[in-house]
Amino acid sequence: MTHEQAVYLELLARGAATEAYDRPVLLARASGAGPAELAELEQAKQLALRVRADLEGRRRREAELSALFETAHDLAGLRDLDDVLRAIVQRARSLLGTEVAYLSLNDPAAGDTYMRVTEGSVSAKFQQLRLGMGEGLGGLVAQTARPYVTDDYMKDSRFQHTRTIDTAVGDEGLTAILGVPLTLGSQVIGVLFAADRRARVFEREQVALLGSFAAHAAVAIDTAHLLAETRTALAELERANDIIREHSGVIERASEVHDRLTELVLRGGGVTDVAAAVSEVLGGAVEFVAERPGTGPAPDGHAVRDGDDWIAEVSAGGESFGALVLRDRPGLDPVDLRTLERAALVTSLLLLARRSAGEAEQRVRGELLDDLLDAPDRDPRLLRDRAARLRTDADAPHVVLAARIDRAGTGGAPGGGADENGRAEDGARASADRQRLRSAASHLAATRHGLASARDGGTVLLLPLGPGESAAELARQTARHLGGALREPVTVGASAPVPAPLAHPDRVAPAYQEARRCLEALRLLHRQGQGAAAEDLGFLGLLLADTRDIEGFVERTIGQVVAYDTRRGTDLVRTMDAYFASGMSPARTKDDLHVHVNTVAQRIERIGRLLGQDWQSPSRALEIQLALRLHALSAAVSPPSGN
């Protein structure tokens, strides 16, 4: 091996740049080498350069094959399509040595193509670009399914330039662009691009390499679509299998609940047993409530949804006994829904049977209340014995309540025959209403361990007071309960509490008269369908009540102002009195009190916060003035307190 050959072999081994191969020739020429030696060196240089180019080509092909192999490996373990496409674009940019690479996909619905992946792009406008079919280089590739290349896109007249595309390309600063189609069979699904921000020529090998990457990208997209379709088909099969399995389970549950409900009816089970059986079969909490939740009408025989709950009304003959409520089951199978409705029907049958068995007890309860009202001189010991058999607490305070259905009347048509027919119909309806009201009141009395009886065209009840419960609260609860059960407005008047009525039967009849007066007052005040006691009716209640609770009336009406004066040493009561005496004029009030008008305004504002902003309304003002007079009278007749 000659010295010159050894020099070039060393350059090849070091992977020296092309310029380094000129140095041995230049050194030989400078040292005075002859023409033959220079020619031999030049021949060795050219041979070394060919070897170098061949080695670089092999290394490039090795890198390309390695990239294609890695891409195929990515496809074999395809997990996320975007990750695979991004890797393909990154490798294409790296191997082709371009500044930018990107991939667009066709949108058949819109009839254009859109950017899916970009690498090296810095322009948001370019990354959001959409190309119509045939527009620009990419649109032409997508339309013709052929690769296109340009070394200067803006000056190339082969392409259909649009302002949108040219603006985006200019914003990105691209000059040379190569685009190859992504094809599945004969269908083009997108375009893979490589681009530079300077003019350059893409070689045939580079076009082929980018085409190989495009083929891999097309396979990746097709594989992802197939996987998605397979997953969708599997999910649909699983859903169908779940539906079949669930439907089979529902039918089994329906059969089971039918057998259990039949057994309950035969052995005389109760409402709680029905709710427990349905809860176990439906796999949810079912409970019976005495008042049907919600305010809307309930469709006959059908359960309705209320939020996450299902409500099946328990009713018979137009009378509601309550409802079965299935809690926290927003999604309910139709068969399970029918099961809940059947359970409600069975519950109504059981309640009707219980009612039939309890009607005798109700008659006894009514007879006892009638004796308390009509024969108060009966022996209290006998009355207490009868009450004990009915599980009535003889020593608890009770309230007498008078109840009546208040339906709006209808006028009759002209003519005597029509009037008689109308009166007959009204009489029949009133009789039916009284019977329904008596039945519902008797049921309520039995559940609360009280008494009920029909009287004076309505119903009278004697119910015990619960802990902390007032007569007014009990009247309102009774009106709501009876009105809900009958689906009619029921007005209820209540007496003041009667302590131990069975020990003092002479107190029951006066209490009933007070309850009736409250009932009539409610009707005159157009408050049908409500419940109230004398304490709810202001000064009118003071007149109606047997007890004449003047102190209670004053306390309820102006008690907060009196208490405020006592605590703070203020003069709000006298200010109210002067304010009303002056015709509610702040100017005249300040003259009477000898204070500034602003002081009067501040006191009036404070009174409004204590009594409510409507304290100057006519009805409230009348009650407040009466309470002020009674308070002044009470203070005048009360003995002064000593220290």
C-alpha positions as a printed Julia matrix, in Angstrom:
643×3 Matrix{Float64}:
    0.0     0.0     0.0
    1.39    3.4    -1.0
    1.61    6.36    1.3
   -1.11    8.19   -0.62
   -3.51    5.25   -0.31
   -2.85    5.06    3.44
   -3.7     8.78    3.81
   -7.08    8.4     2.12
   -7.89    5.24    4.05
   -7.23    7.14    7.25
   -9.62    9.91    6.11
  -12.3     7.29    5.35
  -11.79    5.68    8.75
  -12.2     9.03   10.5
  -15.32    9.91    8.47
  -13.67   13.18    7.45
  -15.57   15.89    5.58
  -15.34   16.15    1.77
  -13.0    19.19    1.95
  -10.39   17.14    3.84
   -9.8    14.93    0.74
   -8.32   17.88   -1.2
   -5.54   18.44    1.36
   -3.1    15.6     0.29
   -3.18   16.85   -3.36
   -2.56   20.43   -2.31
    0.35   19.41   -0.05
    1.96   17.34   -2.84
    1.63   20.19   -5.33
    3.18   22.59   -2.81
    6.14   20.25   -2.24
    6.94   20.16   -5.99
    5.55   16.7    -6.85
    5.62   15.75  -10.52
    2.63   15.37  -12.83
    2.57   11.58  -12.53
    2.46   11.69   -8.75
   -0.26   14.35   -8.77
   -2.33   12.31  -11.22
   -2.0     9.25   -9.02
   -3.08   11.27   -5.95
   -6.08   12.7    -7.82
   -7.11    9.2    -8.88
   -6.84    7.97   -5.27
   -8.88   10.95   -4.04
  -11.73   10.29   -6.49
  -11.76    6.62   -5.55
  -11.88    7.54   -1.81
  -14.73   10.0    -2.41
  -16.74    7.31   -4.23
  -16.16    4.93   -1.34
  -17.2     7.66    1.11
  -20.43    8.38   -0.81
  -21.2     4.67   -0.95
  -20.7     4.35    2.82
  -22.91    7.38    3.5
  -25.63    5.91    1.29
  -25.44    2.62    3.14
  -25.63    4.39    6.51
  -28.6     6.44    5.3
  -30.42    3.35    4.04
  -29.62    1.62    7.31
  -31.17    4.53    9.25
  -34.2     4.54    6.95
  -34.7     0.8     7.36
  -34.28    1.15   11.11
  -36.9     3.92   11.2
  -39.29    1.85    9.09
  -38.68   -1.14   11.35
  -39.41    0.97   14.45
  -42.57    2.29   12.79
  -43.71   -1.26   12.02
  -42.98   -2.18   15.64
  -45.15    0.75   16.77
  -47.95   -0.5    14.54
  -47.7    -4.0    15.97
  -48.23   -2.66   19.48
  -50.68    0.09   18.48
  -52.17    1.68   21.59
  -52.79    5.32   20.71
  -53.17    6.41   17.08
  -52.02    9.99   17.71
  -48.77    8.74   19.28
  -48.03    6.48   16.27
  -48.77    9.24   13.72
  -46.66   11.72   15.67
  -43.73    9.25   15.72
  -44.03    8.73   11.93
  -43.98   12.49   11.27
  -41.0    12.98   13.62
  -38.98   10.21   11.89
  -39.83   11.51    8.42
  -38.61   14.98    9.38
  -35.43   13.6    10.91
  -34.47   11.25    8.04
  -35.3    13.7     5.26
  -33.5    16.48    7.14
  -36.36   18.96    6.72
  -37.32   21.76    9.06
  -41.03   20.87    9.08
  -43.08   17.7     8.59
  -46.84   17.35    8.89
  -49.75   15.03    8.11
  -53.26   15.92    6.98
  -56.36   13.7     6.82
  -59.38   13.9     4.54
  -62.76   14.9     5.96
  -65.38   13.27    3.7
  -68.24   15.07    5.45
  -66.72   18.54    4.88
  -65.14   17.65    1.52
  -61.68   18.94    2.48
  -58.52   17.97    4.41
  -57.33   19.13    7.83
  -54.05   19.12    9.78
  -53.81   16.11   12.11
  -50.12   16.18   13.21
  -47.38   18.83   12.76
  -43.69   18.69   13.73
  -41.45   21.76   13.63
  -44.35   24.13   12.88
  -44.42   27.5    14.69
  -47.56   29.07   13.15
  -50.94   28.49   14.81
  -52.66   29.59   11.6
  -50.77   26.92    9.63
  -51.53   24.22   12.23
  -55.29   24.94   11.91
  -55.27   25.07    8.09
  -57.95   23.23    6.06
  -57.45   22.61    2.31
  -60.2    22.04   -0.19
  -59.84   19.15   -2.64
  -57.54   20.3    -5.45
  -56.37   23.41   -3.59
  -52.67   23.9    -3.02
  -50.09   21.12   -3.2
  -51.76   19.01   -0.5
  -55.23   19.34   -2.01
  -53.87   18.24   -5.4
  -52.13   15.21   -3.86
  -55.35   14.26   -2.03
  -57.37   14.64   -5.25
  -55.02   12.83   -7.66
  -53.47   10.24   -5.28
  -50.01   11.14   -6.7
  -46.95   12.65   -4.95
  -46.06   16.25   -5.77
  -42.88   18.21   -5.02
  -41.84   21.83   -5.48
  -38.64   23.63   -4.64
  -40.48   26.99   -4.33
  -44.21   26.67   -3.63
  -45.1    30.36   -3.91
  -43.64   30.56   -7.46
  -45.0    27.23   -8.67
  -47.99   27.76  -10.99
  -48.97   24.08  -11.13
  -50.96   24.44   -7.93
  -54.26   26.21   -7.25
  -53.22   29.01   -4.93
  -55.77   30.44   -2.49
  -55.4    33.37   -0.13
  -56.03   31.15    2.92
  -53.4    28.57    1.95
  -50.8    31.08    0.77
  -51.26   33.17    3.94
  -50.76   30.12    6.17
  -47.74   28.87    4.18
  -46.23   32.36    4.2
  -46.88   32.67    7.93
  -44.95   29.4     8.46
  -42.23   30.57    6.01
  -42.22   27.37    3.9
  -40.57   27.27    0.47
  -39.8    23.69   -0.66
  -42.6    21.16   -0.06
  -42.93   17.42   -0.76
  -46.31   15.71   -0.35
  -47.19   12.0    -0.79
  -50.64   10.41   -0.49
  -51.86    8.1     2.3
  -53.87    5.44    0.51
  -56.01    2.47    1.51
  -56.58    0.5    -1.65
  -57.69    3.08   -4.2
  -58.92    5.55   -1.6
  -56.82    8.52   -0.49
  -57.31    9.22    3.22
  -54.66   11.91    3.74
  -51.27   13.4     2.81
  -47.82   13.22    4.47
  -45.58   16.3     3.93
  -41.94   17.25    4.37
  -41.0    20.93    3.92
  -38.13   23.4     4.28
  -38.05   27.15    4.77
  -35.48   27.43    1.96
  -35.36   26.23   -1.63
  -34.13   22.67   -2.06
  -34.49   19.69   -4.38
  -36.01   16.45   -3.02
  -34.31   13.38   -4.54
  -36.17   10.33   -5.82
  -34.98    8.27   -2.86
  -36.41   10.85   -0.46
  -39.76   10.79   -2.25
  -39.78    6.97   -1.98
  -38.82    7.11    1.72
  -41.62    9.55    2.53
  -43.99    7.3     0.56
  -42.97    4.37    2.77
  -43.76    6.4     5.88
  -47.11    7.39    4.33
  -47.92    3.72    3.74
  -47.17    2.97    7.39
  -49.34    5.88    8.49
  -52.22    4.61    6.33
  -51.88    1.14    7.86
  -51.87    2.7    11.35
  -55.07    4.63   10.64
  -56.77    1.61    9.09
  -55.71   -0.58   12.02
  -57.02    1.99   14.5
  -60.36    2.1    12.67
  -60.59   -1.69   12.66
  -59.73   -1.82   16.35
  -62.36    0.81   17.12
  -64.98   -1.08   15.12
  -64.01   -4.32   16.87
  -64.22   -2.7    20.29
  -67.6    -1.18   19.39
  -68.91   -4.54   18.21
  -67.65   -6.24   21.37
  -69.21   -3.53   23.55
  -72.55   -3.93   21.75
  -72.4    -7.69   22.22
  -71.62   -7.21   25.92
  -74.53   -4.77   26.28
  -76.87   -7.18   24.52
  -75.7   -10.0    26.78
  -76.18   -7.79   29.85
  -79.7    -6.85   28.7
  -80.61  -10.51   28.19
  -79.15  -11.47   31.55
  -80.85   -8.52   33.29
  -84.2    -9.25   31.64
  -83.96  -12.86   32.74
  -83.24  -11.73   36.29
  -86.16   -9.28   36.2
  -88.56  -12.02   35.15
  -87.29  -14.23   37.97
  -87.74  -11.37   40.46
  -91.28  -10.72   39.19
  -92.17  -14.38   39.69
  -90.62  -14.36   43.15
  -92.46  -11.21   44.27
  -95.76  -12.6    42.95
  -95.33  -15.72   45.07
  -94.32  -13.74   48.15
  -97.16  -11.22   47.88
  -99.67  -14.06   47.45
  -98.31  -15.69   50.59
  -98.54  -12.4    52.5
 -102.2   -11.93   51.56
 -103.06  -15.5    52.53
 -101.43  -15.3    55.96
 -102.75  -11.79   56.7
  -99.49   -9.88   56.46
  -99.27   -6.13   56.94
  -98.03   -3.12   55.0
  -94.57   -3.4    56.55
  -94.31   -7.01   55.37
  -95.17   -5.97   51.8
  -92.56   -3.17   51.82
  -89.9    -5.53   53.2
  -90.66   -8.21   50.58
  -90.54   -5.74   47.68
  -87.35   -4.15   49.05
  -85.62   -7.53   49.08
  -86.78   -8.5    45.58
  -86.07   -5.13   43.9
  -82.81   -4.62   45.75
  -83.75   -1.16   47.04
  -85.32    0.57   50.03
  -89.13    0.52   49.8
  -91.24    2.22   52.44
  -94.89    3.03   52.93
  -95.71    6.69   53.62
  -99.1     7.84   54.87
  -99.05   10.97   52.69
  -98.16   10.67   49.01
  -95.08   12.84   48.21
  -95.39   15.47   45.49
  -98.18   17.83   44.53
  -99.12   16.68   41.03
 -101.95   14.27   40.24
 -101.08   10.59   40.4
 -102.04    8.48   37.35
 -104.39    5.68   38.42
 -102.5     2.45   38.98
  -99.16    3.73   37.63
  -95.99    4.63   39.48
  -94.4     8.01   38.82
  -90.82    9.18   39.13
  -89.89   11.84   41.7
  -86.18   12.69   41.36
  -84.29    9.46   42.05
  -87.36    7.86   43.69
  -90.41    6.02   42.33
  -93.83    6.57   43.9
  -96.74    4.12   43.55
  -99.94    5.47   45.07
 -101.89    3.21   47.41
 -105.56    4.03   46.83
 -109.0     2.47   46.42
 -112.38    3.91   45.5
 -110.93    7.38   44.9
 -109.4     7.53   48.39
 -105.65    7.7    48.88
 -104.11    5.73   51.76
 -100.56    6.88   51.04
  -97.87    5.52   48.73
  -95.1     2.97   48.37
  -91.82    4.81   47.73
  -88.79    3.09   46.17
  -85.75    5.17   47.15
  -82.67    6.01   45.04
  -83.48    3.92   41.95
  -83.69    6.41   39.04
  -83.35    3.64   36.44
  -86.07    1.01   36.85
  -86.87   -1.84   34.48
  -90.5    -1.86   33.21
  -91.06   -5.27   34.8
  -89.71   -4.01   38.15
  -91.92   -0.94   37.78
  -94.94   -3.18   37.29
  -93.86   -5.17   40.36
  -93.88   -1.97   42.44
  -97.36   -1.09   41.13
  -98.67   -4.59   41.99
  -97.23   -4.24   45.47
  -99.13   -0.94   45.84
 -102.33   -2.71   44.77
 -101.75   -5.5    47.31
 -101.07   -2.85   49.97
 -104.37   -1.13   49.23
 -106.19   -4.48   49.52
 -104.53   -5.17   52.87
 -105.44   -1.71   54.12
 -109.03   -2.14   53.01
 -109.16   -5.47   54.86
 -107.67   -3.82   57.92
 -110.21   -1.01   57.62
 -113.07   -3.5    57.5
 -111.74   -5.17   60.6
 -111.28   -1.82   62.31
 -114.65   -0.33   61.45
 -116.14   -1.9    64.58
 -113.4    -0.28   66.65
 -114.06    3.04   64.9
 -117.73    2.83   65.79
 -116.77    2.27   69.4
 -114.46    5.28   69.25
 -117.25    7.38   67.77
 -119.69    6.29   70.48
 -117.19    7.24   73.18
 -116.71   10.72   71.68
 -120.47   11.14   71.32
 -120.89   10.32   75.01
 -118.24   12.91   75.93
 -120.11   15.56   73.91
 -123.71   14.64   74.74
 -123.53   13.07   78.21
 -120.67   14.77   80.09
 -122.16   13.57   83.39
 -121.13    9.97   82.73
 -118.94    8.33   85.32
 -115.32    9.33   84.45
 -114.05    5.92   85.6
 -116.23    4.14   83.04
 -115.11    6.56   80.34
 -111.44    5.95   81.21
 -111.96    2.18   81.07
 -113.51    2.42   77.62
 -110.65    4.7    76.48
 -108.04    2.26   77.81
 -109.52   -0.56   75.7
 -109.09    1.73   72.68
 -105.45    2.47   73.65
 -106.26    6.17   74.18
 -104.1     8.08   76.68
 -106.7     9.49   79.06
 -104.27   11.78   80.89
 -102.61   13.48   77.9
 -103.79   16.95   76.81
 -106.12   16.71   73.81
 -107.48   19.09   71.21
 -111.02   19.02   69.84
 -111.08   19.58   66.04
 -114.09   20.31   63.84
 -113.54   19.35   60.17
 -115.6    19.84   57.04
 -115.08   19.38   53.29
 -115.27   22.76   51.51
 -115.86   22.23   47.8
 -116.84   25.17   45.6
 -120.6    25.05   44.93
 -122.16   24.82   41.49
 -125.26   26.68   40.44
 -128.29   24.83   39.11
 -129.83   25.37   35.67
 -133.1    27.27   35.3
 -136.3    25.31   35.66
 -137.91   23.51   38.58
 -137.07   20.02   37.33
 -133.45   20.93   36.8
 -133.29   22.57   40.26
 -134.69   19.46   41.92
 -132.25   17.25   40.04
 -129.4    19.55   41.01
 -130.44   19.57   44.66
 -130.7    15.77   44.62
 -127.24   15.47   43.14
 -125.81   17.98   45.64
 -127.44   16.11   48.5
 -126.05   12.79   47.35
 -122.6    14.3    46.92
 -122.71   15.95   50.37
 -123.74   12.64   51.94
 -120.9    10.83   50.18
 -118.47   13.57   51.26
 -119.53   13.23   54.88
 -119.03    9.48   54.74
 -115.6     9.79   53.14
 -114.56   12.46   55.65
 -115.77   10.34   58.57
 -113.87    7.33   57.25
 -110.63    9.27   56.74
 -110.98   11.02   60.12
 -111.63    7.71   61.87
 -108.5     6.25   60.28
 -106.46    9.27   61.39
 -107.89    9.06   64.91
 -107.03    5.36   65.14
 -103.42    5.96   64.03
 -103.02    8.79   66.58
 -104.86    6.97   69.39
 -107.66    9.53   69.39
 -111.43    9.57   68.77
 -113.58   10.66   65.82
 -117.32   10.93   65.09
 -119.68   12.48   62.55
 -121.49   15.59   63.78
 -123.25   18.7    62.44
 -122.62   17.88   58.77
 -118.92   17.38   59.36
 -116.59   15.43   61.61
 -115.31   16.03   65.12
 -111.98   14.6    66.33
 -110.38   14.41   69.76
 -106.62   14.0    69.24
 -103.75   14.01   71.74
 -101.08   16.67   71.47
  -97.56   15.53   70.73
  -94.5    16.84   72.64
  -94.03   20.54   71.87
  -97.02   20.55   69.53
  -99.61   23.35   69.58
 -103.32   23.23   68.81
 -102.75   25.37   65.7
 -100.03   23.02   64.39
 -102.27   20.0    64.97
 -105.13   21.73   63.1
 -102.89   22.44   60.1
 -101.53   18.87   60.06
 -105.08   17.48   60.23
 -106.26   19.69   57.36
 -103.33   18.62   55.21
 -103.77   14.93   56.03
 -107.52   14.8    55.44
 -107.31   16.99   52.35
 -104.56   14.8    50.89
 -106.45   11.6    51.65
 -109.72   12.85   50.13
 -108.17   15.05   47.39
 -110.57   17.75   48.5
 -110.04   20.94   50.55
 -110.82   20.15   54.2
 -111.15   23.04   56.65
 -110.29   22.32   60.3
 -110.94   24.47   63.37
 -109.26   23.6    66.66
 -110.0    24.34   70.3
 -107.49   25.29   72.94
 -105.82   22.23   74.57
 -108.09   20.32   76.96
 -106.1    18.72   79.84
 -107.17   15.13   80.65
 -110.54   15.29   78.87
 -111.65   11.85   80.11
 -111.13   12.94   83.71
 -113.1    16.13   83.03
 -115.67   15.23   80.34
 -117.6    18.47   80.91
 -114.77   20.38   79.17
 -115.15   18.56   75.83
 -118.47   20.06   74.65
 -117.38   23.74   75.17
 -114.1    22.93   73.4
 -116.07   21.53   70.45
 -118.13   24.74   70.25
 -114.89   26.76   70.19
 -113.53   24.51   67.39
 -116.76   25.04   65.41
 -116.5    28.81   65.81
 -112.91   28.68   64.49
 -114.09   26.55   61.56
 -116.84   29.04   60.66
 -114.4    31.95   61.04
 -112.01   30.3    58.57
 -114.8    29.88   56.06
 -115.92   33.51   56.48
 -112.3    34.63   55.99
 -112.16   32.57   52.75
 -109.48   30.3    54.18
 -111.09   27.03   53.09
 -108.82   24.03   53.11
 -106.72   25.38   56.01
 -106.47   24.5    59.68
 -106.25   26.98   62.56
 -106.89   27.55   66.24
 -108.05   30.73   67.95
 -104.44   31.82   68.42
 -104.04   32.0    64.61
 -106.95   34.41   64.14
 -105.64   37.47   65.99
 -108.25   39.55   67.83
 -110.98   37.5    66.1
 -109.56   34.42   67.82
 -109.63   36.32   71.1
 -113.37   36.77   70.67
 -113.96   33.17   69.54
 -111.95   31.43   72.24
 -113.57   30.31   75.46
 -110.45   31.04   77.5
 -110.13   34.75   76.5
 -106.34   34.51   76.61
 -105.67   38.27   76.65
 -102.05   37.93   77.78
 -101.38   35.38   75.03
 -102.89   37.71   72.41
 -100.78   40.64   73.57
  -97.65   38.48   73.64
  -98.24   37.13   70.12
  -99.02   40.59   68.72
  -96.55   43.04   70.34
  -94.58   40.82   72.73
  -91.3    41.35   70.89
  -91.57   45.14   71.18
  -92.49   44.97   74.88
  -89.55   42.63   75.54
  -87.2    44.95   73.6
  -88.29   47.94   75.72
  -87.74   45.91   78.89
  -84.24   44.79   77.85
  -82.99   48.06   76.36
  -84.94   50.65   78.34
  -86.37   52.08   75.1
  -89.8    53.59   74.5
  -91.03   51.75   71.39
  -94.46   50.81   72.84
  -95.29   54.46   73.64
  -93.99   55.45   70.2
  -96.34   52.98   68.5
  -99.27   54.26   70.57
  -98.52   57.89   69.67
  -97.91   56.97   66.02
 -101.34   55.36   65.64
 -103.01   58.16   67.67
 -101.57   60.77   65.29
 -102.93   59.02   62.2
  -99.58   57.37   61.48
  -97.91   60.77   60.93
  -94.23   60.92   61.99
  -94.4    64.75   62.18
  -97.3    64.8    64.64
  -95.82   61.85   66.52
  -92.6    63.75   67.23
  -94.65   66.67   68.62
  -96.54   64.34   70.98
  -93.32   62.67   72.15
  -91.21   65.87   72.11
  -88.42   64.2    70.13
  -86.8    64.86   66.77
  -88.54   63.45   63.68
  -85.42   61.39   62.88
  -85.78   59.7    66.27
  -89.35   58.77   65.36
  -88.19   57.39   61.99
  -85.49   55.29   63.67
  -87.97   53.89   66.2
  -90.49   53.04   63.44
  -87.73   51.25   61.52
  -86.79   49.28   64.66
  -90.46   48.33   65.22
  -90.67   47.09   61.63
  -87.65   44.82   62.18
  -89.26   43.39   65.32
  -92.83   42.92   64.05
  -92.28   42.48   60.31
  -92.5    45.01   57.49
  -96.3    44.58   57.14
  -97.04   45.83   60.67
  -98.68   49.02   59.31
 -101.07   47.13   57.0
 -104.74   47.68   57.93
 -105.35   44.2    59.37
 -102.09   44.13   61.35
 -102.52   47.74   62.51
 -105.98   46.96   63.9
 -104.64   44.0    65.91
 -101.61   45.97   67.14
 -103.79   48.89   68.32
 -106.07   46.48   70.19
 -103.04   44.8    71.76
 -101.67   48.22   72.78
 -104.96   49.06   74.53
 -105.07   45.7    76.31
 -101.43   46.05   77.3
 -102.05   49.52   78.74
 -105.14   48.27   80.59
 -103.19   45.31   81.96
 -100.41   47.61   83.16
 -102.92   49.94   84.79
 -104.69   47.22   86.81
 -101.55   45.27   87.73
 -100.11   46.07   91.18
  -96.72   47.8    91.07
  -93.76   45.58   91.78
  -91.69   46.46   94.81
  -87.97   46.29   95.16
